[in-house]
Amino acid sequence: MKKQLMDKFAKVYGTTEGAEFYFSPGRVNLIGEHTDYNGGHVFPCALTIGTYAVARKNNDGVMRMYSINFEKFGVCTVPASNFVYNKKDNWCNYPKGVMWAFEQKGYHITSGLDMLFFGNIPNGSGLSSSASIEVATGVILKETFGFDVDMIQISLISQLAENQFNGVNCGIMDQFAIAMGKKDHAIFLDTADLSYEYAPIHLDHAKIVIACSNKKRGLADSKYNERRSECETALAQLQTVVDIKTLGELTEEQFEEVKHVITNPVQRKRAKHAVYENQRTIKAVEALRNNDIALFGKLMNASHVSLRDDYEVTGIELDTLVEAAWEQEGVIGSRMTGAGFGGCTVSIVENDKIDAFIENTGKIYKDKIGYAADFYVVEIGDGTHKVTK
Ligand code: GLA
């Protein structure tokens, strides 16, 4: 991969002199969905698929960005002193947003860069291809300009870029998982204070299988922001009777006692999901610690039901994939993962049943939806880093 991308870099930019090679993963969330902007817990892991990048300083005062995934856009060129969102720059708004966010935080970018990206995460699949590019850009800036930032700060700067430059009010989960990923571990992150623990994922008899619905995510961003504000309104009403800063502070029992103050029944359901999903995530990590993978799977299934019925972010494509998965032999758990409204599901499937799982679930999906899903048996990898070898 390195050689191919270096050769391509030389074609696009003349030489590879001074160029360094980077890898930034995608992520999958095992459980804890739509909890990260509600002060709850999440349990994501970084993948071995992701974004490769080649970058070096130039002396021209311009940022040049090229993606093999978006060749038709050619080289996007912007002044290295003025980072402004521009719809026509398409994917380049992700790296540009991170450059803008570094400047906002007082890290001054002193020269231009020549950059090339190639991602093997399916675009728009909900495996965080955009956050992967953002954190890659953050690490490139740190390495190239010697900025004194750690990986958690890079994840926060990348989130700022997504929120304020690209206008998606996302939580911290994706950027954190990508920056802080660790091979064969998931990250149990408390988004209230960013405390975290690595939990080893030793699935001796099973693997993580991702199914991509291939549904275009369409209105996902505006629906995402809408869910977020529904939770905020529910929280404000709860705050008139309980002293909490986030929904993540409530147990299920505490929520049941006070939920009546949320006047809008839809907003009450949204808040219920946020509270219950957070508690499910805590229980799921406990189950894993006790080697009770069957219970972990049941909690994954319950997470999907809640996202379908209370949070209403699944849709027929994700429901079809998950409900088909539940019927298959050897499936320990299956749920949608990421923001929803399209994107992917994550399932834990026993090794010797994976082929049948892919065939049967794939067939049920294609027969009902009319087009195929793609399946990936994935491995958990490290967070974003410079590749030295
Ligand atoms: C997207 C966001 C995350 C998180 C998930 C839902 O991936 O970027 O911050 O909110 O949706 O859990």
PDB file of C-alpha atoms in Angstrom, residues 180-334:
ATOM      1  CA  MET A 180      -7.168   6.510  20.722  1.00  0.00           C
ATOM      2  CA  GLY A 181      -7.855   3.090  19.163  1.00  0.00           C
ATOM      3  CA  LYS A 182      -5.865   0.090  20.339  1.00  0.00           C
ATOM      4  CA  LYS A 183      -5.419  -3.240  18.581  1.00  0.00           C
ATOM      5  CA  ASP A 184      -7.810  -5.931  19.879  1.00  0.00           C
ATOM      6  CA  HIS A 185      -9.413  -3.551  22.395  1.00  0.00           C
ATOM      7  CA  ALA A 186     -12.606  -1.549  22.530  1.00  0.00           C
ATOM      8  CA  ILE A 187     -12.685   1.769  24.398  1.00  0.00           C
ATOM      9  CA  PHE A 188     -15.117   2.186  27.282  1.00  0.00           C
ATOM     10  CA  LEU A 189     -15.408   5.954  27.247  1.00  0.00           C
ATOM     11  CA  ASP A 190     -17.382   8.109  29.648  1.00  0.00           C
ATOM     12  CA  THR A 191     -18.229  11.117  27.495  1.00  0.00           C
ATOM     13  CA  ALA A 192     -19.119  13.180  30.583  1.00  0.00           C
ATOM     14  CA  ASP A 193     -15.455  13.593  31.535  1.00  0.00           C
ATOM     15  CA  LEU A 194     -13.531  11.681  28.822  1.00  0.00           C
ATOM     16  CA  SER A 195     -12.261   9.108  31.298  1.00  0.00           C
ATOM     17  CA  TYR A 196     -11.739   5.818  29.492  1.00  0.00           C
ATOM     18  CA  GLU A 197     -10.594   2.240  29.840  1.00  0.00           C
ATOM     19  CA  TYR A 198      -9.424  -0.229  27.220  1.00  0.00           C
ATOM     20  CA  ALA A 199     -11.336  -3.511  27.310  1.00  0.00           C
ATOM     21  CA  PRO A 200      -9.726  -6.498  25.578  1.00  0.00           C
ATOM     22  CA  ILE A 201     -11.976  -8.089  22.975  1.00  0.00           C
ATOM     23  CA  HIS A 202     -11.055 -11.764  22.884  1.00  0.00           C
ATOM     24  CA  LEU A 203     -13.724 -13.413  20.846  1.00  0.00           C
ATOM     25  CA  ASP A 204     -12.181 -16.856  20.556  1.00  0.00           C
ATOM     26  CA  HIS A 205     -15.038 -18.470  18.671  1.00  0.00           C
ATOM     27  CA  ALA A 206     -16.566 -15.435  16.984  1.00  0.00           C
ATOM     28  CA  LYS A 207     -15.811 -12.383  14.896  1.00  0.00           C
ATOM     29  CA  ILE A 208     -17.204  -8.917  14.352  1.00  0.00           C
ATOM     30  CA  VAL A 209     -19.078  -8.710  11.056  1.00  0.00           C
ATOM     31  CA  ILE A 210     -20.188  -5.382   9.630  1.00  0.00           C
ATOM     32  CA  ALA A 211     -23.012  -5.244   7.122  1.00  0.00           C
ATOM     33  CA  CYS A 212     -23.256  -2.101   5.047  1.00  0.00           C
ATOM     34  CA  SER A 213     -26.813  -1.352   3.924  1.00  0.00           C
ATOM     35  CA  ASN A 214     -25.666   0.766   0.962  1.00  0.00           C
ATOM     36  CA  LYS A 215     -28.535   3.106   1.696  1.00  0.00           C
ATOM     37  CA  LYS A 216     -27.543   6.676   0.977  1.00  0.00           C
ATOM     38  CA  ARG A 217     -27.675   8.567   4.241  1.00  0.00           C
ATOM     39  CA  GLY A 218     -29.476  11.533   2.709  1.00  0.00           C
ATOM     40  CA  LEU A 219     -30.948  13.684   5.454  1.00  0.00           C
ATOM     41  CA  ALA A 220     -28.814  12.051   8.128  1.00  0.00           C
ATOM     42  CA  ASP A 221     -27.083  15.225   9.263  1.00  0.00           C
ATOM     43  CA  SER A 222     -30.238  17.270   9.783  1.00  0.00           C
ATOM     44  CA  LYS A 223     -32.024  14.347  11.493  1.00  0.00           C
ATOM     45  CA  TYR A 224     -28.968  13.896  13.698  1.00  0.00           C
ATOM     46  CA  ASN A 225     -29.060  17.517  14.799  1.00  0.00           C
ATOM     47  CA  GLU A 226     -32.817  17.182  15.374  1.00  0.00           C
ATOM     48  CA  ARG A 227     -32.356  14.184  17.738  1.00  0.00           C
ATOM     49  CA  ARG A 228     -29.737  16.123  19.603  1.00  0.00           C
ATOM     50  CA  SER A 229     -32.016  19.079  20.192  1.00  0.00           C
ATOM     51  CA  GLU A 230     -34.925  16.795  21.182  1.00  0.00           C
ATOM     52  CA  CYS A 231     -32.688  15.420  23.946  1.00  0.00           C
ATOM     53  CA  GLU A 232     -31.684  18.921  24.990  1.00  0.00           C
ATOM     54  CA  THR A 233     -35.303  20.013  25.353  1.00  0.00           C
ATOM     55  CA  ALA A 234     -36.134  16.876  27.373  1.00  0.00           C
ATOM     56  CA  LEU A 235     -33.115  17.494  29.608  1.00  0.00           C
ATOM     57  CA  ALA A 236     -34.154  21.101  30.252  1.00  0.00           C
ATOM     58  CA  GLN A 237     -37.571  19.926  31.457  1.00  0.00           C
ATOM     59  CA  LEU A 238     -36.030  17.234  33.682  1.00  0.00           C
ATOM     60  CA  GLN A 239     -33.732  19.860  35.171  1.00  0.00           C
ATOM     61  CA  THR A 240     -36.764  21.602  36.648  1.00  0.00           C
ATOM     62  CA  VAL A 241     -37.133  18.631  39.042  1.00  0.00           C
ATOM     63  CA  VAL A 242     -33.698  16.918  39.264  1.00  0.00           C
ATOM     64  CA  ASP A 243     -30.233  18.343  39.659  1.00  0.00           C
ATOM     65  CA  ILE A 244     -28.450  16.845  36.631  1.00  0.00           C
ATOM     66  CA  LYS A 245     -26.198  18.198  33.911  1.00  0.00           C
ATOM     67  CA  THR A 246     -26.784  15.370  31.424  1.00  0.00           C
ATOM     68  CA  LEU A 247     -29.184  12.505  30.761  1.00  0.00           C
ATOM     69  CA  GLY A 248     -26.262  10.164  31.358  1.00  0.00           C
ATOM     70  CA  GLU A 249     -26.458  10.887  35.093  1.00  0.00           C
ATOM     71  CA  LEU A 250     -29.816   9.115  35.485  1.00  0.00           C
ATOM     72  CA  THR A 251     -30.445   5.437  36.147  1.00  0.00           C
ATOM     73  CA  GLU A 252     -33.508   3.815  34.580  1.00  0.00           C
ATOM     74  CA  GLU A 253     -35.383   3.989  37.915  1.00  0.00           C
ATOM     75  CA  GLN A 254     -34.611   7.676  38.427  1.00  0.00           C
ATOM     76  CA  PHE A 255     -35.760   8.402  34.886  1.00  0.00           C
ATOM     77  CA  GLU A 256     -39.051   6.531  35.387  1.00  0.00           C
ATOM     78  CA  GLU A 257     -39.786   8.635  38.464  1.00  0.00           C
ATOM     79  CA  VAL A 258     -39.382  11.979  36.737  1.00  0.00           C
ATOM     80  CA  LYS A 259     -40.094  11.322  33.077  1.00  0.00           C
ATOM     81  CA  HIS A 260     -43.639  12.759  33.346  1.00  0.00           C
ATOM     82  CA  VAL A 261     -42.202  16.295  33.356  1.00  0.00           C
ATOM     83  CA  ILE A 262     -41.167  15.816  29.718  1.00  0.00           C
ATOM     84  CA  THR A 263     -44.370  17.043  28.131  1.00  0.00           C
ATOM     85  CA  ASN A 264     -43.770  15.945  24.549  1.00  0.00           C
ATOM     86  CA  PRO A 265     -44.128  12.143  24.233  1.00  0.00           C
ATOM     87  CA  VAL A 266     -41.649  11.974  21.348  1.00  0.00           C
ATOM     88  CA  GLN A 267     -39.015  13.819  23.349  1.00  0.00           C
ATOM     89  CA  ARG A 268     -39.769  11.529  26.318  1.00  0.00           C
ATOM     90  CA  LYS A 269     -38.958   8.508  24.142  1.00  0.00           C
ATOM     91  CA  ARG A 270     -35.711  10.105  22.952  1.00  0.00           C
ATOM     92  CA  ALA A 271     -34.607  10.766  26.516  1.00  0.00           C
ATOM     93  CA  LYS A 272     -35.606   7.256  27.550  1.00  0.00           C
ATOM     94  CA  HIS A 273     -33.322   5.828  24.887  1.00  0.00           C
ATOM     95  CA  ALA A 274     -30.415   8.002  26.000  1.00  0.00           C
ATOM     96  CA  VAL A 275     -30.805   6.943  29.649  1.00  0.00           C
ATOM     97  CA  TYR A 276     -31.429   3.223  29.030  1.00  0.00           C
ATOM     98  CA  GLU A 277     -28.755   2.931  26.330  1.00  0.00           C
ATOM     99  CA  ASN A 278     -26.166   4.399  28.658  1.00  0.00           C
ATOM    100  CA  GLN A 279     -27.065   1.893  31.381  1.00  0.00           C
ATOM    101  CA  ARG A 280     -27.043  -0.934  28.801  1.00  0.00           C
ATOM    102  CA  THR A 281     -23.537   0.054  27.778  1.00  0.00           C
ATOM    103  CA  ILE A 282     -22.293  -0.079  31.366  1.00  0.00           C
ATOM    104  CA  LYS A 283     -23.947  -3.517  31.760  1.00  0.00           C
ATOM    105  CA  ALA A 284     -22.505  -4.749  28.462  1.00  0.00           C
ATOM    106  CA  VAL A 285     -18.938  -3.910  29.450  1.00  0.00           C
ATOM    107  CA  GLU A 286     -19.539  -5.617  32.802  1.00  0.00           C
ATOM    108  CA  ALA A 287     -20.822  -8.697  30.936  1.00  0.00           C
ATOM    109  CA  LEU A 288     -17.691  -8.734  28.806  1.00  0.00           C
ATOM    110  CA  ARG A 289     -15.527  -8.524  31.914  1.00  0.00           C
ATOM    111  CA  ASN A 290     -17.364 -11.576  33.245  1.00  0.00           C
ATOM    112  CA  ASN A 291     -16.830 -13.353  29.933  1.00  0.00           C
ATOM    113  CA  ASP A 292     -20.597 -13.424  29.440  1.00  0.00           C
ATOM    114  CA  ILE A 293     -20.629 -12.822  25.724  1.00  0.00           C
ATOM    115  CA  ALA A 294     -24.199 -14.125  25.416  1.00  0.00           C
ATOM    116  CA  LEU A 295     -25.420 -11.321  27.690  1.00  0.00           C
ATOM    117  CA  PHE A 296     -23.317  -8.822  25.732  1.00  0.00           C
ATOM    118  CA  GLY A 297     -25.129  -9.967  22.576  1.00  0.00           C
ATOM    119  CA  LYS A 298     -28.565  -9.646  24.181  1.00  0.00           C
ATOM    120  CA  LEU A 299     -27.763  -6.083  25.197  1.00  0.00           C
ATOM    121  CA  MET A 300     -26.693  -5.326  21.619  1.00  0.00           C
ATOM    122  CA  ASN A 301     -30.077  -6.607  20.421  1.00  0.00           C
ATOM    123  CA  ALA A 302     -31.909  -4.514  23.026  1.00  0.00           C
ATOM    124  CA  SER A 303     -29.917  -1.493  21.882  1.00  0.00           C
ATOM    125  CA  HIS A 304     -31.232  -1.943  18.356  1.00  0.00           C
ATOM    126  CA  VAL A 305     -34.839  -2.256  19.533  1.00  0.00           C
ATOM    127  CA  SER A 306     -34.478   1.000  21.458  1.00  0.00           C
ATOM    128  CA  LEU A 307     -32.882   2.768  18.493  1.00  0.00           C
ATOM    129  CA  ARG A 308     -35.709   1.480  16.289  1.00  0.00           C
ATOM    130  CA  ASP A 309     -38.695   2.152  18.534  1.00  0.00           C
ATOM    131  CA  ASP A 310     -37.703   4.991  20.871  1.00  0.00           C
ATOM    132  CA  TYR A 311     -34.972   6.877  19.054  1.00  0.00           C
ATOM    133  CA  GLU A 312     -36.317   6.129  15.558  1.00  0.00           C
ATOM    134  CA  VAL A 313     -33.041   6.280  13.689  1.00  0.00           C
ATOM    135  CA  THR A 314     -33.024   2.862  11.996  1.00  0.00           C
ATOM    136  CA  GLY A 315     -35.264   2.654   8.927  1.00  0.00           C
ATOM    137  CA  ILE A 316     -36.291  -0.355   6.885  1.00  0.00           C
ATOM    138  CA  GLU A 317     -32.805  -1.140   5.566  1.00  0.00           C
ATOM    139  CA  LEU A 318     -31.073  -1.393   8.951  1.00  0.00           C
ATOM    140  CA  ASP A 319     -34.087  -3.132  10.507  1.00  0.00           C
ATOM    141  CA  THR A 320     -34.144  -5.716   7.726  1.00  0.00           C
ATOM    142  CA  LEU A 321     -30.436  -6.456   8.150  1.00  0.00           C
ATOM    143  CA  VAL A 322     -30.655  -6.738  11.930  1.00  0.00           C
ATOM    144  CA  GLU A 323     -33.897  -8.683  12.065  1.00  0.00           C
ATOM    145  CA  ALA A 324     -32.529 -11.115   9.450  1.00  0.00           C
ATOM    146  CA  ALA A 325     -29.326 -11.445  11.476  1.00  0.00           C
ATOM    147  CA  TRP A 326     -31.251 -12.277  14.664  1.00  0.00           C
ATOM    148  CA  GLU A 327     -32.785 -15.290  12.861  1.00  0.00           C
ATOM    149  CA  GLN A 328     -29.427 -16.770  11.859  1.00  0.00           C
ATOM    150  CA  GLU A 329     -27.635 -19.500  13.731  1.00  0.00           C
ATOM    151  CA  GLY A 330     -24.453 -18.453  15.479  1.00  0.00           C
ATOM    152  CA  VAL A 331     -25.416 -14.785  15.840  1.00  0.00           C
ATOM    153  CA  ILE A 332     -24.550 -13.650  19.366  1.00  0.00           C
ATOM    154  CA  GLY A 333     -25.856 -10.115  18.871  1.00  0.00           C
ATOM    155  CA  SER A 334     -26.675  -7.667  16.093  1.00  0.00           C
TER     156      SER A 334
END
